[in-house]
Each structure stands twice: as C-alpha cells, then as structure tokens.
Short mmCIF file of C-alpha atoms in Angstrom, two decimals:
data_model
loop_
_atom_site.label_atom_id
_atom_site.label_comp_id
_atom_site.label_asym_id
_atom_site.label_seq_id
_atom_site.Cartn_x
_atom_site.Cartn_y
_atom_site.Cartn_z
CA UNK K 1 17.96 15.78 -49.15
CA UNK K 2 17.21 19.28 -48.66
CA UNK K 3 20.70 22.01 -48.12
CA UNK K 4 18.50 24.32 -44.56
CA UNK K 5 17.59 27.66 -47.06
CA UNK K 6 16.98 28.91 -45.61
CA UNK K 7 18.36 27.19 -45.30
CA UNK K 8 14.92 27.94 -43.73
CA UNK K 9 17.31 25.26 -43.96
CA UNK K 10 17.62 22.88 -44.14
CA UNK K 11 21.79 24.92 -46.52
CA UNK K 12 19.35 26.93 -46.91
CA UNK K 13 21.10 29.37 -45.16
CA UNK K 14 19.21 32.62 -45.24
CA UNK K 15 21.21 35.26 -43.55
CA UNK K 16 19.81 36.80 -40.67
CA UNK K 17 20.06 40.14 -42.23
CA UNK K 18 21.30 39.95 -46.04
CA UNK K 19 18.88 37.08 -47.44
CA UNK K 20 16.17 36.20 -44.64
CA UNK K 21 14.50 36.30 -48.50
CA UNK K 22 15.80 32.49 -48.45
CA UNK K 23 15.14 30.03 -45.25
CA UNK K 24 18.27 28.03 -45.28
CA UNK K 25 17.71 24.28 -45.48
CA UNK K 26 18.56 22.21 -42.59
CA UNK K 27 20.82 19.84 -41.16
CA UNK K 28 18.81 16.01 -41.22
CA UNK K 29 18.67 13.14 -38.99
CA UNK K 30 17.48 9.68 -39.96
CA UNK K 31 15.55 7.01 -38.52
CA UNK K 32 18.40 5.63 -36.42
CA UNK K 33 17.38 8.32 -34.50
CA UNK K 34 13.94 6.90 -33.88
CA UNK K 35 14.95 3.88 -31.82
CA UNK K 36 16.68 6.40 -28.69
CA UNK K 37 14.65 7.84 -26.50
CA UNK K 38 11.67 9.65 -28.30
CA UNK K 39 10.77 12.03 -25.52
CA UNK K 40 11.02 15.36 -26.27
CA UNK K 41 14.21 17.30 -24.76
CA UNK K 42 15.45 13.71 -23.20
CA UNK K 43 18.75 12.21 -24.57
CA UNK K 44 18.92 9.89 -27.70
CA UNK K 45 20.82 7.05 -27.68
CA UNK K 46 23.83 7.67 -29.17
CA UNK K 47 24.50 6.07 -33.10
CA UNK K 48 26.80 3.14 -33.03
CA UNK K 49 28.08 4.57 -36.71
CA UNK K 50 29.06 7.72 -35.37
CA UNK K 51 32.62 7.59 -34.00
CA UNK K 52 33.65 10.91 -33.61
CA UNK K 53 33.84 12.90 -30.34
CA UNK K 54 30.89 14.11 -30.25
CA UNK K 55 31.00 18.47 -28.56
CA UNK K 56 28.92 21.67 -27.36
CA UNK K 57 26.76 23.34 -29.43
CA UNK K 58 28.31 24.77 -32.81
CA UNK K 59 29.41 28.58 -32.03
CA UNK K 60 31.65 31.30 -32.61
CA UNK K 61 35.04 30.64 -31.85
CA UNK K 62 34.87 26.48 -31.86
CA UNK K 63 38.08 25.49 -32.97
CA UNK K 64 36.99 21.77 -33.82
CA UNK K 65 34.34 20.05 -36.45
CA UNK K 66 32.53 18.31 -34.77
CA UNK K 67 29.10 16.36 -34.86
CA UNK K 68 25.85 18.20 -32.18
CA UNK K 69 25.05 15.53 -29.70
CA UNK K 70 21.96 15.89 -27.27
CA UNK K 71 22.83 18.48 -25.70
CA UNK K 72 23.52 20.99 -28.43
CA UNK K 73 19.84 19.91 -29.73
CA UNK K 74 18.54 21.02 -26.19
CA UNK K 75 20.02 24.08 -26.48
CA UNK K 76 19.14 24.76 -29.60
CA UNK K 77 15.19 24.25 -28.63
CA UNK K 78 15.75 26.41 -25.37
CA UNK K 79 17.19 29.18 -28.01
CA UNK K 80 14.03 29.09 -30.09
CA UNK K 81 11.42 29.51 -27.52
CA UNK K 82 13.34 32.10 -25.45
CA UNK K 83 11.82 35.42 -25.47
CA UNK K 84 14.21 37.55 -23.39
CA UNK K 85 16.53 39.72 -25.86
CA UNK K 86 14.44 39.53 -28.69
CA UNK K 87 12.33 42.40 -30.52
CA UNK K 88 9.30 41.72 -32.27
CA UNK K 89 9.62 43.45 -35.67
CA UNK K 90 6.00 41.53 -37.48
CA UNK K 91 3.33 39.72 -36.12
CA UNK K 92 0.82 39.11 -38.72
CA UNK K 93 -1.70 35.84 -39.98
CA UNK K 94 0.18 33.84 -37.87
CA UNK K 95 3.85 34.62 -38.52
CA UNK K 96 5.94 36.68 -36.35
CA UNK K 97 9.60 38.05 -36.42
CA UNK K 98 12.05 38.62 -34.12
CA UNK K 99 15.69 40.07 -34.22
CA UNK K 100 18.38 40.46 -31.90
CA UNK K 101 21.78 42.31 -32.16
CA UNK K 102 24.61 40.39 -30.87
CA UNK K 103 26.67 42.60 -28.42
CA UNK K 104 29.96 41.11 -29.28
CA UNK K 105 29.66 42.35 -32.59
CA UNK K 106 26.92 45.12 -33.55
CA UNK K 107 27.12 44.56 -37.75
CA UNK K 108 26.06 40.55 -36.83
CA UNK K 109 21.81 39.95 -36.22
CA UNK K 110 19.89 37.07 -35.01
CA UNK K 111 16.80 36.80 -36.63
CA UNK K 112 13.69 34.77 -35.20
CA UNK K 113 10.95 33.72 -37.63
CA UNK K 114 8.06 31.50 -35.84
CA UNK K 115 4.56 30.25 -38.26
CA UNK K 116 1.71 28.36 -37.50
CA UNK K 117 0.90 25.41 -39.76
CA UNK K 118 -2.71 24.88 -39.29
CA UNK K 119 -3.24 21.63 -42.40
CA UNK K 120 -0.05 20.37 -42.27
CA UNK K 121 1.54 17.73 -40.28
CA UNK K 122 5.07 18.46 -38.61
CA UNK K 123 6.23 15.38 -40.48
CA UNK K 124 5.04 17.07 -44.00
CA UNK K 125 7.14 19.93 -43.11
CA UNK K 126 10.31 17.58 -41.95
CA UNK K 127 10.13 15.77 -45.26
CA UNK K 128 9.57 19.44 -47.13
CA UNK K 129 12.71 20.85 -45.54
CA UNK K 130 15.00 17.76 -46.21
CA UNK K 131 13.45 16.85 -50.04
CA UNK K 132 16.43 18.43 -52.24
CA UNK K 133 14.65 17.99 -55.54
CA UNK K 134 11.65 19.50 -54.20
CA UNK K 135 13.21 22.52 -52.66
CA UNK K 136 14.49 23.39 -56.29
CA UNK K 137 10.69 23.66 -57.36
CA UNK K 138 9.50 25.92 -54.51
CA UNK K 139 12.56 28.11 -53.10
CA UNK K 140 12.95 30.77 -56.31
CA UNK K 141 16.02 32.12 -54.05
CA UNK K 142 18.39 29.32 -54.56
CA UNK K 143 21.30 29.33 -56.58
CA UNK K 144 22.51 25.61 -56.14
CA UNK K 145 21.84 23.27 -53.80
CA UNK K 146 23.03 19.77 -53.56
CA UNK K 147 24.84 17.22 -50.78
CA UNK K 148 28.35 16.58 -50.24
CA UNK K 149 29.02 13.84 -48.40
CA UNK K 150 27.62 11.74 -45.64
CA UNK K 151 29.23 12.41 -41.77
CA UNK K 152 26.85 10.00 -39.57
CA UNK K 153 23.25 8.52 -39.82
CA UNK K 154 22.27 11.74 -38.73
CA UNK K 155 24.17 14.17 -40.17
CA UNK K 156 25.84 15.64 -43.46
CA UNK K 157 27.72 18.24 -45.41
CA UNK K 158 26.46 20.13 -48.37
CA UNK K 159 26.39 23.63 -50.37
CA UNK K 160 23.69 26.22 -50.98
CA UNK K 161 23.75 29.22 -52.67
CA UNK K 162 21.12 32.06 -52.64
CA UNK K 163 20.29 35.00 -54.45
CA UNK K 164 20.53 38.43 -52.14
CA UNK K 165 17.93 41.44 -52.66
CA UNK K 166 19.44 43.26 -55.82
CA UNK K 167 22.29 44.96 -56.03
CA UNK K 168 23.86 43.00 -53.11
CA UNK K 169 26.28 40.81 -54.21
CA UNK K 170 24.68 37.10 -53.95
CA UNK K 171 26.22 34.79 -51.07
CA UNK K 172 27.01 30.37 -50.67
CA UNK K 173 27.93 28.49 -47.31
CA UNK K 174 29.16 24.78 -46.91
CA UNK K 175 27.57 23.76 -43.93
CA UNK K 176 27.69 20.59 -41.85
CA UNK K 177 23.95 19.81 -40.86
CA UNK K 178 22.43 17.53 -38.19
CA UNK K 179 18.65 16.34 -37.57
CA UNK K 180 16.72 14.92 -34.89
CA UNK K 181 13.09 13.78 -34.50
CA UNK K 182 11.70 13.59 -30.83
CA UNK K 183 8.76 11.60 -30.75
CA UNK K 184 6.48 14.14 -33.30
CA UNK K 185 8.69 17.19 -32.56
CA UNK K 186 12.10 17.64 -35.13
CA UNK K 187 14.97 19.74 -35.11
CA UNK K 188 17.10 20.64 -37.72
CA UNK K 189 20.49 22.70 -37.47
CA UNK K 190 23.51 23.79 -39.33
CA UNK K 191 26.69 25.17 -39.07
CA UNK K 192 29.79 26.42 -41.56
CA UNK K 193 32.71 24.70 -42.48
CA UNK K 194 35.41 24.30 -45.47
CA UNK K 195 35.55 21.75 -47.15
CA UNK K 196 39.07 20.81 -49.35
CA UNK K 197 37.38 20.49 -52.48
CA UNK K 198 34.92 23.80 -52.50
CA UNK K 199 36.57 27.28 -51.89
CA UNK K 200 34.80 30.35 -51.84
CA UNK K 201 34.17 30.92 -55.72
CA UNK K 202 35.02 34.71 -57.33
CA UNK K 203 31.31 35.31 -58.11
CA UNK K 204 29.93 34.89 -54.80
CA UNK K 205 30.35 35.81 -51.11
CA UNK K 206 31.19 33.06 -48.82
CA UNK K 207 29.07 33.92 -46.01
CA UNK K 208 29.32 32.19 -42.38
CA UNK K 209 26.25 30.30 -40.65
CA UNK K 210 27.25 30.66 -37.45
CA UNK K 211 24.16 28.17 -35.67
CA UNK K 212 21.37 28.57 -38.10
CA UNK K 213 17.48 25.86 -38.27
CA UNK K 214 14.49 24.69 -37.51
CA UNK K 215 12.49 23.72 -34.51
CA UNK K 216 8.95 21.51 -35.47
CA UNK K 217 6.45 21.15 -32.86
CA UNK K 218 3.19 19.29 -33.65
CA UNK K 219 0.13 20.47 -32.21
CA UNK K 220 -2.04 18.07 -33.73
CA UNK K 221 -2.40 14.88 -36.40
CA UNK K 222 -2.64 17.93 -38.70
CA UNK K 223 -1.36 20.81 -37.65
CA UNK K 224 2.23 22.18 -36.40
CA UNK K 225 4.59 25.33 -35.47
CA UNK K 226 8.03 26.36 -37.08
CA UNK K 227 10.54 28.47 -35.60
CA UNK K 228 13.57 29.36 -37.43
CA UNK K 229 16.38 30.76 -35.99
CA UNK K 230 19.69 32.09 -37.50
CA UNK K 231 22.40 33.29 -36.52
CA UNK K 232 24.89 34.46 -39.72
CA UNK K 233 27.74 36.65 -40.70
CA UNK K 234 26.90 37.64 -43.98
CA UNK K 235 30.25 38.89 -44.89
CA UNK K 236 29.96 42.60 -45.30
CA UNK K 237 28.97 45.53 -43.93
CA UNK K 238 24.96 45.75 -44.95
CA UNK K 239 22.38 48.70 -45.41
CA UNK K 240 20.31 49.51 -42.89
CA UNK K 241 17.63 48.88 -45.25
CA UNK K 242 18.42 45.23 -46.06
CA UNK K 243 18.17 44.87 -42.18
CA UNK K 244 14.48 46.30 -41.85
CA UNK K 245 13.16 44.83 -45.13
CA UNK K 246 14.26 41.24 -44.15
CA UNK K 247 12.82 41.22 -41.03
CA UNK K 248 9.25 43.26 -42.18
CA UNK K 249 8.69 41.86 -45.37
CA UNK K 250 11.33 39.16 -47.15
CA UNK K 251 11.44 36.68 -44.14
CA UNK K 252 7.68 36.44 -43.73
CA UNK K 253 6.72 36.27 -47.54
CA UNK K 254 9.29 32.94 -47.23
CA UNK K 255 7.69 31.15 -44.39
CA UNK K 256 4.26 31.62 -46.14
CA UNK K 257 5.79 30.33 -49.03
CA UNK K 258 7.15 27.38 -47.52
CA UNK K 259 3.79 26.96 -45.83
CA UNK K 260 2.12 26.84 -49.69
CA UNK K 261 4.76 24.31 -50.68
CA UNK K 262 4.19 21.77 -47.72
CA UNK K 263 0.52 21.96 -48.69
CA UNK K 264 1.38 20.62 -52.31
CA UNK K 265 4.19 18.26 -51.14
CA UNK K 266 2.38 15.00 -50.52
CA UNK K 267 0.37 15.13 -54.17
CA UNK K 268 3.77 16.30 -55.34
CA UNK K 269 5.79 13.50 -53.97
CA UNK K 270 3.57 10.67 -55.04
CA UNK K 271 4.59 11.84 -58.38
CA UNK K 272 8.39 11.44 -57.91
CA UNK K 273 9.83 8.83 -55.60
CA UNK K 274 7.01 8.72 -52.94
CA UNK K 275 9.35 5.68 -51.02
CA UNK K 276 12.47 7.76 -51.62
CA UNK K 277 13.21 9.31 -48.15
CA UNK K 278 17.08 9.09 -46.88
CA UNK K 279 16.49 11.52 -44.11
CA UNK K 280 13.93 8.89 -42.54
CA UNK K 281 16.02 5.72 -44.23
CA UNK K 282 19.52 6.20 -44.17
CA UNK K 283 20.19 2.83 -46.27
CA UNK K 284 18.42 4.95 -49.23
CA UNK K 285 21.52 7.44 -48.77
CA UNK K 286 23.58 7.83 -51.96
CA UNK K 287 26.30 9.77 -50.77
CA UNK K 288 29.76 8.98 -49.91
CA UNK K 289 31.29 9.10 -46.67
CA UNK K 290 33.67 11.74 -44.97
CA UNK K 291 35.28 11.51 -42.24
CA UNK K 292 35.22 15.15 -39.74
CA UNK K 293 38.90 15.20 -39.93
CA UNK K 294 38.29 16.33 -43.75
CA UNK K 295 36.23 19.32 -42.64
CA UNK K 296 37.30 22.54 -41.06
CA UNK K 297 35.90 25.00 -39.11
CA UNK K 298 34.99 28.14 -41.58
CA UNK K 299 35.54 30.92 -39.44
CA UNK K 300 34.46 34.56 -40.58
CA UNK K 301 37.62 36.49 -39.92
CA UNK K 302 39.56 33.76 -42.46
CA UNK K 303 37.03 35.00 -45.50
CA UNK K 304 36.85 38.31 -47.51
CA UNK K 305 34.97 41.30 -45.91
CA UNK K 306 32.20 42.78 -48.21
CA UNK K 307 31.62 46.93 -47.26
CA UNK K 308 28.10 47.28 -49.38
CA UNK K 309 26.74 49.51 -46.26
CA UNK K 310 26.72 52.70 -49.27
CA UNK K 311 24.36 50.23 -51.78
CA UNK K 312 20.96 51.54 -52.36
CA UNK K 313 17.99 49.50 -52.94
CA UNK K 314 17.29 49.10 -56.53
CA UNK K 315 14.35 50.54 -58.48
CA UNK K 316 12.84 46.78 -59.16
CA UNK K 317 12.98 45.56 -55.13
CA UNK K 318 11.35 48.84 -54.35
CA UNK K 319 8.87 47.95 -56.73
CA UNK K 320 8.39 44.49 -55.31
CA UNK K 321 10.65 42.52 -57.95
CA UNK K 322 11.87 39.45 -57.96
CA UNK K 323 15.25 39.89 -56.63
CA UNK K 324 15.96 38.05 -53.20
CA UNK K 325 11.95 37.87 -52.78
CA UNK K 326 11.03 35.47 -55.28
CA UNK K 327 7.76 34.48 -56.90
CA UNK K 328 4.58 33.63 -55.57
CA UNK K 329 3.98 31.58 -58.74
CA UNK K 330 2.61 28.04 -57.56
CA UNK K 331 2.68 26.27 -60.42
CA UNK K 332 6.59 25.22 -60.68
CA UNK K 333 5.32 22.84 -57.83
CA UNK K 334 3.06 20.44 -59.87
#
C-alpha cells in the first residue's frame, strides 16, 4: 500500500511549506470498514480487531498513540471544506491552493490543495493513493517508501522519504495512517510517530506530520474532488521563497500529476496484480502486526532543528529543474 506523499499521502508526507513538491501518501482503511454505516459523516461500526482505546483527532501536543475513530474522521472532513482562515494563493484549471499560518507558531503553515477529477472515479484515486508499487512509478519526489507494520484493519505504520527543492536538505517521517470509505466518499489521514527500530538517519531531516491527507468526494460514476490538507513541521527554519513557490507552483504541478497517474492506473494495474488490493482486502495484507504500545508519539521539539532560512534557491529550480518538482515524463507509468 501506498506511504500519503504526499504523502499527497497516503507517507507521502509533503510538507506544507518545504516539499508541497511531494503529496504525502495516506493513511488506508480496508473493507471491514464497508460493513458500518456507509453514510457519509455518520459513525462506522467500530472493528472487532481493533482493541486499543481508540482518541481525538491526532494533534499537537497528544501525549498518546493512538488509532482516529469516527470522530477524528469528521473532523478531519469539517477541516477540509472550511473556508474561514484560509488564503487562496492559486486557482487555476481546476486546482486551487490555500495556506494558513498557525498562530501558535508563525514558522509552521497549513497548506490546502483541492482538484477536480473530471474521468476518474473516486475509487481510482483511493486505489492510486494506497498502491505502493505504483506510487514508485509516478511520484519522482520519493526517496523510499514502504510499510511497517500492520496496527488494525484500518490502519498502519510506514516510512516515506522525499526529495526537498535543491539545496534544502531532503526530509523522512514514520507515520501511523488510517483510512475510511463512506459510502463513495474516502478519507485518508496520517500522523508522526517513532518507531524503536527507525531513528532519524544522519542524511536526512526527520520532519513531523502533525495531521496531514486526503478527503475523496465523488461527484459522479466518473468523476471526483480531492482536497489535501497538511499540516507539518518541517524541521527548520525555511526561506520565504520555499513558502511561495510551494504553494504557486510545486503543489499544483503534483496534484496534476497525480491526476495523469490515476488516468493510467487501471491499464497499469491489469498489468501487475489487478486482484492485489489490501487496502480494500485486508486478508491480502502481508505485514506483521504491532501493537500501539510499540509506537510513540514523535513530537517536534524531541528532533533536531534545521536553520536553512539564509539558503538561496539554486540556479537549476529557478530554471525549472528537477529538484523537489519532478518530471512530467509519463512513460515510467506503462
């Protein structure tokens, strides 16, 4: 399954101001999900294999791991669709972008990206966010991707790492990620936490997703909107022009991206393990189980602090090279 790039996403954590270049990958939820209560923003059953106390919606400050329940996914929608707060920085072929400073700390952004999916199904996009193998063909930002280990039905733990507009140093986040499909509408969310067995490594910045995916609506047998929201600490002190070119120019150039790759992703899939789909059948999962008390919270005043406020964009991103944009080269995808 796919890390939220993003992320985004799916780990696919792309930070709201150092690599909106990359939509995080998101947190997944599997068919067990499917037999609750299907309307859209009314509870789910709960999973019989999840045992954990279930808690509010992943934020600053939470001093527990624990799983989002219904609630937290309600909130989470409520976030997305707000408009209050939130300035419009594009709004172009059907892809707009928001940002929002967060008053408790000025240096940390929100960033808002929202597309309209006109051929492809919200389900095509679900199954392009979550695919893991697939992601590797169409996101030129990541690093590494791959899963961890299996929480619940519905959600996981995994690693992503992304490459950051050049010369900014490039960044990684374990996240724990949960999904949920309401009747044709899905979420997908994420946030950070340690796990034992993968510190922050020496050649990357261990940045923090502090409530970071998606929100699917369908709006027809063929047709849907995305809206990503993030919310990360990037771990460092960033140029104002990182900021601006995120929001005007990297984040949009990945959603219409993403929107090429969903277009490919059915011919693409019958080609490699068309029945393979854990995030929809979680009996297909390989991965081994964890239990939460093995995670941590990751909390951003525990990691490093990066000061690359002074770094100047380089000659090649200027130029519109590949650096933390990434290629509009299709063909990877076949």
């Amino acid at each position: 399954m796919s890390r939220e790039s993003v992320p985004v996403c799916p780990r696919e954590v792309a930070s709201a101001s150092a690599a909106a270049s990359t939509l995080p990958e998101p947190p997944r939820r599997t068919q067990e999900s499917r037999t609750g209560t299907r309307a859209l923003g009314l509870p789910m059953e709960k999973s019989a294999a999840s045992t954990e106390p279930q808690g509010p919606r992943p934020v600053l400050g939470r001093d527990s791991v624990q799983v989002p329940d219904d609630q937290d996914f309600r909130s989470f929608r409520s976030e997305c669709e707000a408009e209050e707060g939130w300035n419009l920085t594009y709004s172009k072929a059907g892809v707009s972008v928001w940002v929002q400073a967060v008053e408790m700390d000025r240096t940390l952004h929100k960033i808002k990206c929202r597309m309209e999916c006109r051929d492809v199904p919200a389900e095509t996009l679900y199954d392009v966010l979550h695919d893991i193998e697939y992601r590797k063909k169409w996101d030129s930002n990541v690093i590494e991707t791959f899963d961890i280990a299996r929480l619940t039905v519905n959600a996981d733990v995994g690693y992503y790492s992304w490459r950051c507009p050049k010369p900014l140093k490039n960044r990684d986040v374990i996240t724990l990620r949960s999904w949920l499909p309401m009747g044709t509408d899905y979420i997908i969310m994420n946030y950070s936490v340690k796990h034992p067995k993968y510190p922050p490594r020496k050649d990357l910045v261990r940045a923090v997703s502090i409530q970071t995916g998606y929100l699917i609506q369908s709006t027809g047998p063929k047709s849907c909107v995305i809206t990503y929201l993030a919310q990360v600490d990037p771990k460092g002190s960033l140029p104002k022009w990182v900021v601006n070119k995120s929001s005007q120019f990297l984040a949009p150039k990945a959603m219409k991206k993403m929107y090429k790759a969903c277009v490919k992703y059915p011919e693409w899939k019958q080609k490699h393990q068309p029945h393979f789909k854990p995030w929809l059948h979680p009996e297909q999962s390989p991965l081994p189980s964890l239990a939460l008390s093995e995670l941590s919270v990751q909390h951003a005043d525990s990691l490093e602090n990066i000061d690359e406020s002074a770094v100047t964009e380089s000659r090649e991103e200027r130029l519109g090279g590949a650096g933390g944009e990434g290629s509009d080269d299709d063909t990877s995808l076949t």
